[in-house]
mmCIF file of N, CA and C in Angstrom:
data_model
loop_
_atom_site.group_PDB
_atom_site.id
_atom_site.type_symbol
_atom_site.label_atom_id
_atom_site.label_comp_id
_atom_site.label_asym_id
_atom_site.label_seq_id
_atom_site.Cartn_x
_atom_site.Cartn_y
_atom_site.Cartn_z
ATOM 1 N N UNK A 1 1.107 -1.478 0.071
ATOM 2 C CA UNK A 1 0.296 0.226 0.175
ATOM 3 C C UNK A 1 1.461 1.462 0.036
ATOM 4 N N UNK A 2 0.172 2.266 -0.588
ATOM 5 C CA UNK A 2 1.388 3.278 -0.993
ATOM 6 C C UNK A 2 -0.111 4.651 -0.892
ATOM 7 N N UNK A 3 0.506 5.520 0.471
ATOM 8 C CA UNK A 3 -0.429 6.403 0.598
ATOM 9 C C UNK A 3 0.370 7.807 -0.148
ATOM 10 N N UNK A 4 -0.105 8.702 -0.840
ATOM 11 C CA UNK A 4 0.800 9.708 -2.019
ATOM 12 C C UNK A 4 -0.687 11.058 -0.808
ATOM 13 N N UNK A 5 0.421 11.632 -0.224
ATOM 14 C CA UNK A 5 -0.076 12.735 0.374
ATOM 15 C C UNK A 5 -0.948 14.442 -0.033
ATOM 16 N N UNK A 6 -1.310 14.620 0.337
ATOM 17 C CA UNK A 6 -2.405 15.883 -0.365
ATOM 18 C C UNK A 6 -1.204 16.858 -0.639
ATOM 19 N N UNK A 7 -0.510 17.382 -1.655
ATOM 20 C CA UNK A 7 0.063 18.360 -1.382
ATOM 21 C C UNK A 7 1.394 18.352 -1.746
ATOM 22 N N UNK A 8 1.590 16.879 -1.408
ATOM 23 C CA UNK A 8 3.048 16.228 -1.791
ATOM 24 C C UNK A 8 3.174 16.359 -3.075
ATOM 25 N N UNK A 9 3.192 16.044 -3.961
ATOM 26 C CA UNK A 9 2.851 16.523 -5.747
ATOM 27 C C UNK A 9 2.731 18.036 -5.725
ATOM 28 N N UNK A 10 4.162 18.026 -6.620
ATOM 29 C CA UNK A 10 3.686 20.120 -6.958
ATOM 30 C C UNK A 10 2.674 20.230 -8.410
ATOM 31 N N UNK A 11 2.086 20.901 -8.940
ATOM 32 C CA UNK A 11 1.276 21.385 -9.416
ATOM 33 C C UNK A 11 1.604 22.020 -11.110
ATOM 34 N N UNK A 12 1.049 21.954 -11.509
ATOM 35 C CA UNK A 12 1.634 22.525 -13.436
ATOM 36 C C UNK A 12 1.483 23.276 -13.920
ATOM 37 N N UNK A 13 1.202 23.912 -14.611
ATOM 38 C CA UNK A 13 0.626 24.742 -15.579
ATOM 39 C C UNK A 13 0.809 23.475 -16.766
ATOM 40 N N UNK A 14 -0.653 23.593 -17.453
ATOM 41 C CA UNK A 14 -0.994 22.716 -18.607
ATOM 42 C C UNK A 14 -0.203 23.364 -19.551
ATOM 43 N N UNK A 15 0.732 22.591 -20.843
ATOM 44 C CA UNK A 15 1.210 23.237 -21.625
ATOM 45 C C UNK A 15 0.115 24.288 -23.259
ATOM 46 N N UNK A 16 0.613 25.462 -23.442
ATOM 47 C CA UNK A 16 0.084 25.706 -24.351
ATOM 48 C C UNK A 16 -0.323 25.527 -25.844
ATOM 49 N N UNK A 17 0.214 24.498 -26.070
ATOM 50 C CA UNK A 17 0.462 23.908 -27.634
ATOM 51 C C UNK A 17 -0.746 22.631 -27.642
ATOM 52 N N UNK A 18 -0.800 22.710 -26.019
ATOM 53 C CA UNK A 18 -2.603 21.613 -25.910
ATOM 54 C C UNK A 18 -3.515 22.080 -25.108
ATOM 55 N N UNK A 19 -3.436 23.271 -24.610
ATOM 56 C CA UNK A 19 -5.096 23.759 -23.917
ATOM 57 C C UNK A 19 -5.226 24.823 -24.596
ATOM 58 N N UNK A 20 -5.964 25.994 -24.260
ATOM 59 C CA UNK A 20 -6.378 27.693 -24.139
ATOM 60 C C UNK A 20 -6.943 27.789 -22.803
ATOM 61 N N UNK A 21 -5.740 29.229 -22.467
ATOM 62 C CA UNK A 21 -5.956 29.657 -21.126
ATOM 63 C C UNK A 21 -5.634 28.646 -20.316
ATOM 64 N N UNK A 22 -5.705 29.444 -18.918
ATOM 65 C CA UNK A 22 -4.893 28.892 -17.543
ATOM 66 C C UNK A 22 -4.961 27.917 -16.818
ATOM 67 N N UNK A 23 -5.149 26.979 -16.795
ATOM 68 C CA UNK A 23 -5.560 25.064 -16.595
ATOM 69 C C UNK A 23 -3.950 25.498 -15.250
ATOM 70 N N UNK A 24 -4.889 24.885 -13.969
ATOM 71 C CA UNK A 24 -3.560 24.116 -13.618
ATOM 72 C C UNK A 24 -4.191 22.338 -13.203
ATOM 73 N N UNK A 25 -2.905 21.777 -13.027
ATOM 74 C CA UNK A 25 -2.879 20.789 -13.510
ATOM 75 C C UNK A 25 -1.802 19.816 -12.143
ATOM 76 N N UNK A 26 -2.866 19.079 -10.711
ATOM 77 C CA UNK A 26 -2.285 18.310 -9.765
ATOM 78 C C UNK A 26 -2.128 17.202 -10.506
ATOM 79 N N UNK A 27 -1.170 16.713 -9.556
ATOM 80 C CA UNK A 27 -1.141 14.953 -10.242
ATOM 81 C C UNK A 27 -1.365 13.862 -8.926
ATOM 82 N N UNK A 28 -2.101 12.641 -9.198
ATOM 83 C CA UNK A 28 -3.325 12.527 -7.917
ATOM 84 C C UNK A 28 -2.384 11.275 -8.043
ATOM 85 N N UNK A 29 -2.235 10.491 -9.084
ATOM 86 C CA UNK A 29 -1.703 8.887 -8.948
ATOM 87 C C UNK A 29 -0.856 8.882 -10.521
ATOM 88 N N UNK A 30 -0.128 7.620 -10.425
ATOM 89 C CA UNK A 30 0.752 7.236 -11.436
ATOM 90 C C UNK A 30 1.135 5.804 -11.534
ATOM 91 N N UNK A 31 -0.210 4.538 -11.591
ATOM 92 C CA UNK A 31 0.034 3.383 -11.343
ATOM 93 C C UNK A 31 1.732 2.995 -11.745
ATOM 94 N N UNK A 32 2.783 1.756 -11.126
ATOM 95 C CA UNK A 32 3.589 1.431 -11.848
ATOM 96 C C UNK A 32 3.233 0.331 -12.742
ATOM 97 N N UNK A 33 3.687 -0.640 -13.565
ATOM 98 C CA UNK A 33 3.539 -1.660 -14.320
ATOM 99 C C UNK A 33 3.275 -2.564 -13.320
ATOM 100 N N UNK A 34 2.693 -3.417 -13.706
ATOM 101 C CA UNK A 34 1.576 -3.745 -14.680
ATOM 102 C C UNK A 34 0.744 -2.693 -14.748
ATOM 103 N N UNK A 35 0.383 -2.364 -13.723
ATOM 104 C CA UNK A 35 -0.928 -1.379 -13.781
ATOM 105 C C UNK A 35 -0.833 -0.292 -15.286
ATOM 106 N N UNK A 36 -1.682 0.450 -15.352
ATOM 107 C CA UNK A 36 -1.561 1.443 -16.155
ATOM 108 C C UNK A 36 -2.403 2.515 -15.945
ATOM 109 N N UNK A 37 -3.043 3.004 -14.942
ATOM 110 C CA UNK A 37 -3.659 3.836 -15.070
ATOM 111 C C UNK A 37 -3.025 4.759 -14.371
ATOM 112 N N UNK A 38 -3.486 6.098 -14.951
ATOM 113 C CA UNK A 38 -3.285 7.573 -14.190
ATOM 114 C C UNK A 38 -4.205 8.727 -14.239
ATOM 115 N N UNK A 39 -4.070 9.690 -13.034
ATOM 116 C CA UNK A 39 -4.905 10.207 -12.772
ATOM 117 C C UNK A 39 -4.613 11.463 -12.361
ATOM 118 N N UNK A 40 -5.285 12.993 -12.911
ATOM 119 C CA UNK A 40 -5.040 14.332 -11.720
ATOM 120 C C UNK A 40 -5.824 14.624 -11.568
ATOM 121 N N UNK A 41 -6.023 15.402 -10.878
ATOM 122 C CA UNK A 41 -7.131 16.479 -10.865
ATOM 123 C C UNK A 41 -6.945 18.400 -11.813
ATOM 124 N N UNK A 42 -7.692 18.756 -12.395
ATOM 125 C CA UNK A 42 -7.808 19.617 -13.786
ATOM 126 C C UNK A 42 -8.277 20.685 -13.723
ATOM 127 N N UNK A 43 -8.004 21.491 -13.066
ATOM 128 C CA UNK A 43 -8.604 22.771 -12.906
ATOM 129 C C UNK A 43 -8.298 23.964 -13.162
ATOM 130 N N UNK A 44 -9.624 24.137 -14.588
ATOM 131 C CA UNK A 44 -9.983 25.995 -15.823
ATOM 132 C C UNK A 44 -10.420 26.117 -15.284
ATOM 133 N N UNK A 45 -9.666 27.630 -15.674
ATOM 134 C CA UNK A 45 -9.750 28.885 -15.557
ATOM 135 C C UNK A 45 -11.215 29.145 -16.602
ATOM 136 N N UNK A 46 -12.282 30.121 -16.150
ATOM 137 C CA UNK A 46 -13.508 30.238 -17.259
ATOM 138 C C UNK A 46 -12.568 31.035 -18.773
ATOM 139 N N UNK A 47 -13.308 30.094 -19.325
ATOM 140 C CA UNK A 47 -12.955 30.345 -20.889
ATOM 141 C C UNK A 47 -11.768 29.605 -21.256
ATOM 142 N N UNK A 48 -10.599 28.586 -20.287
ATOM 143 C CA UNK A 48 -10.258 27.367 -20.589
ATOM 144 C C UNK A 48 -10.401 25.767 -21.096
ATOM 145 N N UNK A 49 -9.951 25.348 -22.138
ATOM 146 C CA UNK A 49 -10.351 24.316 -22.376
ATOM 147 C C UNK A 49 -9.043 23.512 -22.743
ATOM 148 N N UNK A 50 -9.245 22.536 -23.556
ATOM 149 C CA UNK A 50 -8.529 21.717 -23.947
ATOM 150 C C UNK A 50 -8.549 21.695 -25.257
ATOM 151 N N UNK A 51 -7.213 21.174 -26.540
ATOM 152 C CA UNK A 51 -7.205 21.115 -27.532
ATOM 153 C C UNK A 51 -8.460 20.252 -27.250
ATOM 154 N N UNK A 52 -9.144 19.735 -29.429
ATOM 155 C CA UNK A 52 -9.200 18.472 -29.767
ATOM 156 C C UNK A 52 -8.290 17.194 -29.272
ATOM 157 N N UNK A 53 -9.313 15.748 -28.552
ATOM 158 C CA UNK A 53 -7.981 15.248 -28.061
ATOM 159 C C UNK A 53 -8.316 13.544 -28.003
ATOM 160 N N UNK A 54 -8.049 12.848 -28.602
ATOM 161 C CA UNK A 54 -8.734 11.106 -27.670
ATOM 162 C C UNK A 54 -7.632 10.654 -26.777
ATOM 163 N N UNK A 55 -8.418 9.671 -26.561
ATOM 164 C CA UNK A 55 -7.067 8.744 -25.312
ATOM 165 C C UNK A 55 -7.668 7.339 -26.202
ATOM 166 N N UNK A 56 -6.191 6.395 -26.350
ATOM 167 C CA UNK A 56 -6.080 4.923 -26.995
ATOM 168 C C UNK A 56 -7.173 4.135 -26.315
ATOM 169 N N UNK A 57 -7.007 4.411 -24.823
ATOM 170 C CA UNK A 57 -7.873 3.356 -23.826
ATOM 171 C C UNK A 57 -9.082 3.775 -23.370
ATOM 172 N N UNK A 58 -10.150 5.155 -23.822
ATOM 173 C CA UNK A 58 -10.983 5.818 -23.314
ATOM 174 C C UNK A 58 -10.163 6.829 -21.701
ATOM 175 N N UNK A 59 -11.353 7.205 -21.468
ATOM 176 C CA UNK A 59 -11.151 8.348 -20.052
ATOM 177 C C UNK A 59 -12.522 8.712 -19.078
ATOM 178 N N UNK A 60 -12.419 8.760 -18.168
ATOM 179 C CA UNK A 60 -13.077 9.211 -17.338
ATOM 180 C C UNK A 60 -12.816 10.178 -16.748
ATOM 181 N N UNK A 61 -13.665 11.265 -16.780
ATOM 182 C CA UNK A 61 -13.558 12.213 -15.954
ATOM 183 C C UNK A 61 -14.456 12.487 -15.128
ATOM 184 N N UNK A 62 -14.595 12.719 -13.476
ATOM 185 C CA UNK A 62 -15.608 13.590 -12.676
ATOM 186 C C UNK A 62 -14.770 14.577 -12.393
ATOM 187 N N UNK A 63 -16.017 15.362 -12.461
ATOM 188 C CA UNK A 63 -16.967 16.890 -12.153
ATOM 189 C C UNK A 63 -16.801 17.377 -11.050
ATOM 190 N N UNK A 64 -15.332 18.105 -10.005
ATOM 191 C CA UNK A 64 -15.823 18.251 -8.541
ATOM 192 C C UNK A 64 -16.093 19.286 -7.966
ATOM 193 N N UNK A 65 -15.812 20.585 -9.496
ATOM 194 C CA UNK A 65 -16.596 22.163 -8.781
ATOM 195 C C UNK A 65 -17.282 22.788 -9.875
ATOM 196 N N UNK A 66 -17.366 23.797 -10.434
ATOM 197 C CA UNK A 66 -17.736 24.608 -10.678
ATOM 198 C C UNK A 66 -18.804 24.241 -12.575
ATOM 199 N N UNK A 67 -18.395 24.249 -13.509
ATOM 200 C CA UNK A 67 -19.435 24.547 -14.600
ATOM 201 C C UNK A 67 -18.753 24.474 -15.394
ATOM 202 N N UNK A 68 -18.373 23.474 -16.658
ATOM 203 C CA UNK A 68 -17.720 23.036 -17.512
ATOM 204 C C UNK A 68 -19.001 22.492 -18.867
ATOM 205 N N UNK A 69 -18.136 22.334 -19.737
ATOM 206 C CA UNK A 69 -18.404 22.199 -21.116
ATOM 207 C C UNK A 69 -17.841 21.045 -21.631
ATOM 208 N N UNK A 70 -18.027 20.126 -22.064
ATOM 209 C CA UNK A 70 -17.381 19.077 -23.247
ATOM 210 C C UNK A 70 -18.113 18.378 -24.259
ATOM 211 N N UNK A 71 -17.563 18.588 -25.613
ATOM 212 C CA UNK A 71 -18.102 17.837 -26.713
ATOM 213 C C UNK A 71 -17.397 17.034 -27.555
ATOM 214 N N UNK A 72 -18.466 15.463 -28.113
ATOM 215 C CA UNK A 72 -17.254 14.644 -28.972
ATOM 216 C C UNK A 72 -17.939 15.379 -30.393
ATOM 217 N N UNK A 73 -16.653 14.701 -31.160
ATOM 218 C CA UNK A 73 -16.451 15.564 -32.533
ATOM 219 C C UNK A 73 -17.991 15.061 -33.545
ATOM 220 N N UNK A 74 -18.672 15.952 -33.652
ATOM 221 C CA UNK A 74 -19.704 15.710 -34.417
ATOM 222 C C UNK A 74 -21.363 15.831 -33.295
ATOM 223 N N UNK A 75 -20.536 16.098 -31.806
ATOM 224 C CA UNK A 75 -21.768 16.298 -31.247
ATOM 225 C C UNK A 75 -22.299 17.771 -30.853
ATOM 226 N N UNK A 76 -23.162 18.016 -30.137
ATOM 227 C CA UNK A 76 -23.394 19.349 -28.931
ATOM 228 C C UNK A 76 -22.378 19.623 -28.188
ATOM 229 N N UNK A 77 -22.437 20.619 -28.087
ATOM 230 C CA UNK A 77 -22.056 20.889 -26.424
ATOM 231 C C UNK A 77 -22.464 20.528 -25.562
ATOM 232 N N UNK A 78 -21.810 20.073 -24.634
ATOM 233 C CA UNK A 78 -22.760 19.317 -23.538
ATOM 234 C C UNK A 78 -22.214 20.157 -21.835
ATOM 235 N N UNK A 79 -23.086 20.543 -21.655
ATOM 236 C CA UNK A 79 -22.756 21.113 -19.996
ATOM 237 C C UNK A 79 -22.467 19.772 -19.155
ATOM 238 N N UNK A 80 -21.480 20.299 -18.006
ATOM 239 C CA UNK A 80 -21.052 19.335 -16.869
ATOM 240 C C UNK A 80 -21.179 20.032 -15.780
ATOM 241 N N UNK A 81 -21.316 19.218 -14.780
ATOM 242 C CA UNK A 81 -21.833 19.942 -13.271
ATOM 243 C C UNK A 81 -20.999 19.198 -12.075
ATOM 244 N N UNK A 82 -21.049 19.610 -11.061
ATOM 245 C CA UNK A 82 -20.249 18.207 -9.996
ATOM 246 C C UNK A 82 -21.151 17.289 -9.621
ATOM 247 N N UNK A 83 -20.770 16.515 -9.765
ATOM 248 C CA UNK A 83 -20.851 15.369 -9.481
ATOM 249 C C UNK A 83 -21.330 14.642 -11.030
ATOM 250 N N UNK A 84 -20.981 14.711 -11.595
ATOM 251 C CA UNK A 84 -21.403 14.296 -13.058
ATOM 252 C C UNK A 84 -20.279 13.583 -13.710
ATOM 253 N N UNK A 85 -20.252 12.242 -14.302
ATOM 254 C CA UNK A 85 -19.119 11.667 -14.467
ATOM 255 C C UNK A 85 -19.416 11.438 -16.270
ATOM 256 N N UNK A 86 -18.225 11.503 -17.201
ATOM 257 C CA UNK A 86 -18.100 11.704 -17.962
ATOM 258 C C UNK A 86 -17.327 10.395 -18.891
ATOM 259 N N UNK A 87 -17.663 9.479 -18.871
ATOM 260 C CA UNK A 87 -16.631 8.212 -20.004
ATOM 261 C C UNK A 87 -16.806 8.524 -21.482
ATOM 262 N N UNK A 88 -16.084 8.360 -21.734
ATOM 263 C CA UNK A 88 -15.121 8.746 -22.901
ATOM 264 C C UNK A 88 -14.525 7.693 -23.707
ATOM 265 N N UNK A 89 -15.042 7.517 -24.973
ATOM 266 C CA UNK A 89 -14.658 5.888 -25.338
ATOM 267 C C UNK A 89 -13.158 6.261 -25.670
ATOM 268 N N UNK A 90 -12.852 4.531 -25.642
ATOM 269 C CA UNK A 90 -11.424 5.086 -26.357
ATOM 270 C C UNK A 90 -11.029 5.493 -28.033
ATOM 271 N N UNK A 91 -10.479 6.016 -28.158
ATOM 272 C CA UNK A 91 -10.255 7.397 -29.459
ATOM 273 C C UNK A 91 -11.537 7.649 -30.456
ATOM 274 N N UNK A 92 -12.182 8.468 -29.111
ATOM 275 C CA UNK A 92 -13.127 9.307 -29.898
ATOM 276 C C UNK A 92 -12.556 10.369 -29.303
ATOM 277 N N UNK A 93 -12.875 11.273 -30.743
ATOM 278 C CA UNK A 93 -12.571 12.991 -30.693
ATOM 279 C C UNK A 93 -13.016 13.594 -29.490
ATOM 280 N N UNK A 94 -12.580 14.623 -28.707
ATOM 281 C CA UNK A 94 -13.369 15.243 -27.931
ATOM 282 C C UNK A 94 -12.188 16.409 -27.019
ATOM 283 N N UNK A 95 -12.815 17.572 -26.296
ATOM 284 C CA UNK A 95 -12.025 18.444 -26.084
ATOM 285 C C UNK A 95 -13.432 18.457 -24.717
ATOM 286 N N UNK A 96 -12.810 19.267 -23.659
ATOM 287 C CA UNK A 96 -13.691 19.722 -22.084
ATOM 288 C C UNK A 96 -12.619 21.131 -21.866
ATOM 289 N N UNK A 97 -13.531 21.959 -20.985
ATOM 290 C CA UNK A 97 -12.876 23.043 -20.214
ATOM 291 C C UNK A 97 -14.021 23.343 -19.782
ATOM 292 N N UNK A 98 -14.039 24.868 -19.200
ATOM 293 C CA UNK A 98 -14.801 25.404 -18.137
ATOM 294 C C UNK A 98 -15.699 26.070 -18.838
ATOM 295 N N UNK A 99 -16.747 26.766 -18.662
ATOM 296 C CA UNK A 99 -17.967 27.503 -19.041
ATOM 297 C C UNK A 99 -16.954 29.109 -19.305
ATOM 298 N N UNK A 100 -17.413 29.941 -20.536
ATOM 299 C CA UNK A 100 -16.817 30.975 -20.510
ATOM 300 C C UNK A 100 -17.008 32.404 -19.496
ATOM 301 N N UNK A 101 -17.694 31.907 -18.198
ATOM 302 C CA UNK A 101 -17.789 32.661 -16.543
ATOM 303 C C UNK A 101 -17.316 31.786 -15.226
ATOM 304 N N UNK A 102 -16.917 30.580 -15.779
ATOM 305 C CA UNK A 102 -17.380 29.894 -14.095
ATOM 306 C C UNK A 102 -16.159 28.751 -14.236
ATOM 307 N N UNK A 103 -14.987 28.725 -13.810
ATOM 308 C CA UNK A 103 -13.824 27.676 -13.650
ATOM 309 C C UNK A 103 -15.053 26.071 -13.493
ATOM 310 N N UNK A 104 -13.633 25.367 -13.815
ATOM 311 C CA UNK A 104 -14.553 24.274 -13.749
ATOM 312 C C UNK A 104 -13.153 22.970 -13.153
ATOM 313 N N UNK A 105 -13.208 21.900 -12.316
ATOM 314 C CA UNK A 105 -12.177 21.368 -11.488
ATOM 315 C C UNK A 105 -12.725 19.858 -12.047
ATOM 316 N N UNK A 106 -11.932 19.139 -12.715
ATOM 317 C CA UNK A 106 -12.718 17.328 -13.179
ATOM 318 C C UNK A 106 -11.457 16.960 -12.266
ATOM 319 N N UNK A 107 -11.866 15.642 -11.950
ATOM 320 C CA UNK A 107 -10.804 14.047 -11.703
ATOM 321 C C UNK A 107 -10.628 13.906 -13.654
ATOM 322 N N UNK A 108 -9.164 13.354 -14.046
ATOM 323 C CA UNK A 108 -9.366 12.450 -14.834
ATOM 324 C C UNK A 108 -8.661 11.177 -14.488
ATOM 325 N N UNK A 109 -8.854 10.623 -15.331
ATOM 326 C CA UNK A 109 -8.959 9.371 -14.652
ATOM 327 C C UNK A 109 -8.405 8.326 -16.416
ATOM 328 N N UNK A 110 -7.384 7.445 -16.792
ATOM 329 C CA UNK A 110 -7.140 7.235 -18.053
ATOM 330 C C UNK A 110 -5.916 6.031 -17.752
ATOM 331 N N UNK A 111 -6.003 5.299 -18.983
ATOM 332 C CA UNK A 111 -4.985 4.207 -18.948
ATOM 333 C C UNK A 111 -3.691 4.415 -20.094
ATOM 334 N N UNK A 112 -2.743 3.685 -19.711
ATOM 335 C CA UNK A 112 -1.660 3.799 -20.878
ATOM 336 C C UNK A 112 -1.306 2.430 -21.012
ATOM 337 N N UNK A 113 -1.577 2.927 -22.932
ATOM 338 C CA UNK A 113 -1.274 2.168 -23.619
ATOM 339 C C UNK A 113 -0.060 2.254 -24.500
ATOM 340 N N UNK A 114 1.115 1.124 -23.795
ATOM 341 C CA UNK A 114 2.084 1.103 -24.026
ATOM 342 C C UNK A 114 3.035 2.334 -23.735
ATOM 343 N N UNK A 115 2.957 3.171 -22.728
ATOM 344 C CA UNK A 115 3.123 4.200 -21.996
ATOM 345 C C UNK A 115 2.405 5.480 -22.671
ATOM 346 N N UNK A 116 2.159 5.393 -23.779
ATOM 347 C CA UNK A 116 0.840 7.055 -24.250
ATOM 348 C C UNK A 116 -0.406 6.436 -23.752
ATOM 349 N N UNK A 117 -1.226 7.788 -23.995
ATOM 350 C CA UNK A 117 -1.921 8.436 -22.914
ATOM 351 C C UNK A 117 -2.896 9.598 -23.598
ATOM 352 N N UNK A 118 -2.566 9.877 -24.587
ATOM 353 C CA UNK A 118 -3.263 11.289 -25.363
ATOM 354 C C UNK A 118 -2.847 11.402 -26.663
ATOM 355 N N UNK A 119 -3.425 11.825 -27.313
ATOM 356 C CA UNK A 119 -2.757 11.774 -28.810
ATOM 357 C C UNK A 119 -3.815 13.419 -29.197
ATOM 358 N N UNK A 120 -3.184 14.606 -28.963
ATOM 359 C CA UNK A 120 -3.802 15.866 -29.238
ATOM 360 C C UNK A 120 -4.140 16.595 -30.532
ATOM 361 N N UNK A 121 -4.505 17.094 -30.906
ATOM 362 C CA UNK A 121 -4.778 17.426 -32.192
ATOM 363 C C UNK A 121 -5.100 19.317 -32.100
ATOM 364 N N UNK A 122 -5.932 19.473 -33.246
ATOM 365 C CA UNK A 122 -6.350 20.840 -33.334
ATOM 366 C C UNK A 122 -6.945 21.258 -32.301
ATOM 367 N N UNK A 123 -6.709 22.963 -32.126
ATOM 368 C CA UNK A 123 -7.320 23.609 -30.630
ATOM 369 C C UNK A 123 -8.405 23.842 -31.293
ATOM 370 N N UNK A 124 -9.643 23.954 -30.457
ATOM 371 C CA UNK A 124 -10.967 24.413 -30.333
ATOM 372 C C UNK A 124 -11.068 25.345 -30.771
ATOM 373 N N UNK A 125 -11.649 25.983 -31.870
ATOM 374 C CA UNK A 125 -11.986 27.504 -32.237
ATOM 375 C C UNK A 125 -12.790 28.890 -31.046
ATOM 376 N N UNK A 126 -12.635 29.819 -30.921
ATOM 377 C CA UNK A 126 -12.770 30.497 -30.362
ATOM 378 C C UNK A 126 -14.674 30.202 -31.212
ATOM 379 N N UNK A 127 -15.307 30.147 -32.109
ATOM 380 C CA UNK A 127 -16.146 30.002 -32.977
ATOM 381 C C UNK A 127 -17.018 28.439 -32.358
ATOM 382 N N UNK A 128 -16.040 27.562 -31.853
ATOM 383 C CA UNK A 128 -16.993 26.063 -31.758
ATOM 384 C C UNK A 128 -17.569 26.428 -30.179
ATOM 385 N N UNK A 129 -16.089 26.814 -29.558
ATOM 386 C CA UNK A 129 -16.212 27.170 -27.879
ATOM 387 C C UNK A 129 -17.930 28.026 -27.832
ATOM 388 N N UNK A 130 -17.645 28.938 -28.672
ATOM 389 C CA UNK A 130 -18.472 29.676 -28.035
ATOM 390 C C UNK A 130 -19.555 29.345 -27.973
ATOM 391 N N UNK A 131 -20.733 27.466 -28.803
ATOM 392 C CA UNK A 131 -21.882 27.402 -29.368
ATOM 393 C C UNK A 131 -22.160 26.838 -27.427
ATOM 394 N N UNK A 132 -21.246 26.384 -27.196
ATOM 395 C CA UNK A 132 -21.672 26.092 -25.579
ATOM 396 C C UNK A 132 -22.360 27.443 -25.121
#
């Protein structure tokens, strides 16, 4: 058993090449092989969001605070609120982030396939984002 104490891992600013706006990432766990699961808490400032992306083994988001939006490719922008659980299928192109006026925090849980967690794509345009 291993206990990772709250605050024992440093926060990081999300890289601008994969995100729009101010996003703080707080690592929670990164299981050692043969396990593949990885988790982090992500806080998006108002207007902040990911780029379009996919995950080889899918992703689960658990919204813990605020109000946000998410969208799968070709689908409508959907609101997400505390307590909502978003299950994203392997290879499903999507984005997620805060609403235009309210911050949002979620826990992201995903698995690594041969050490690979995410395939980043193009930025979500302001026009796509405004549809929320």
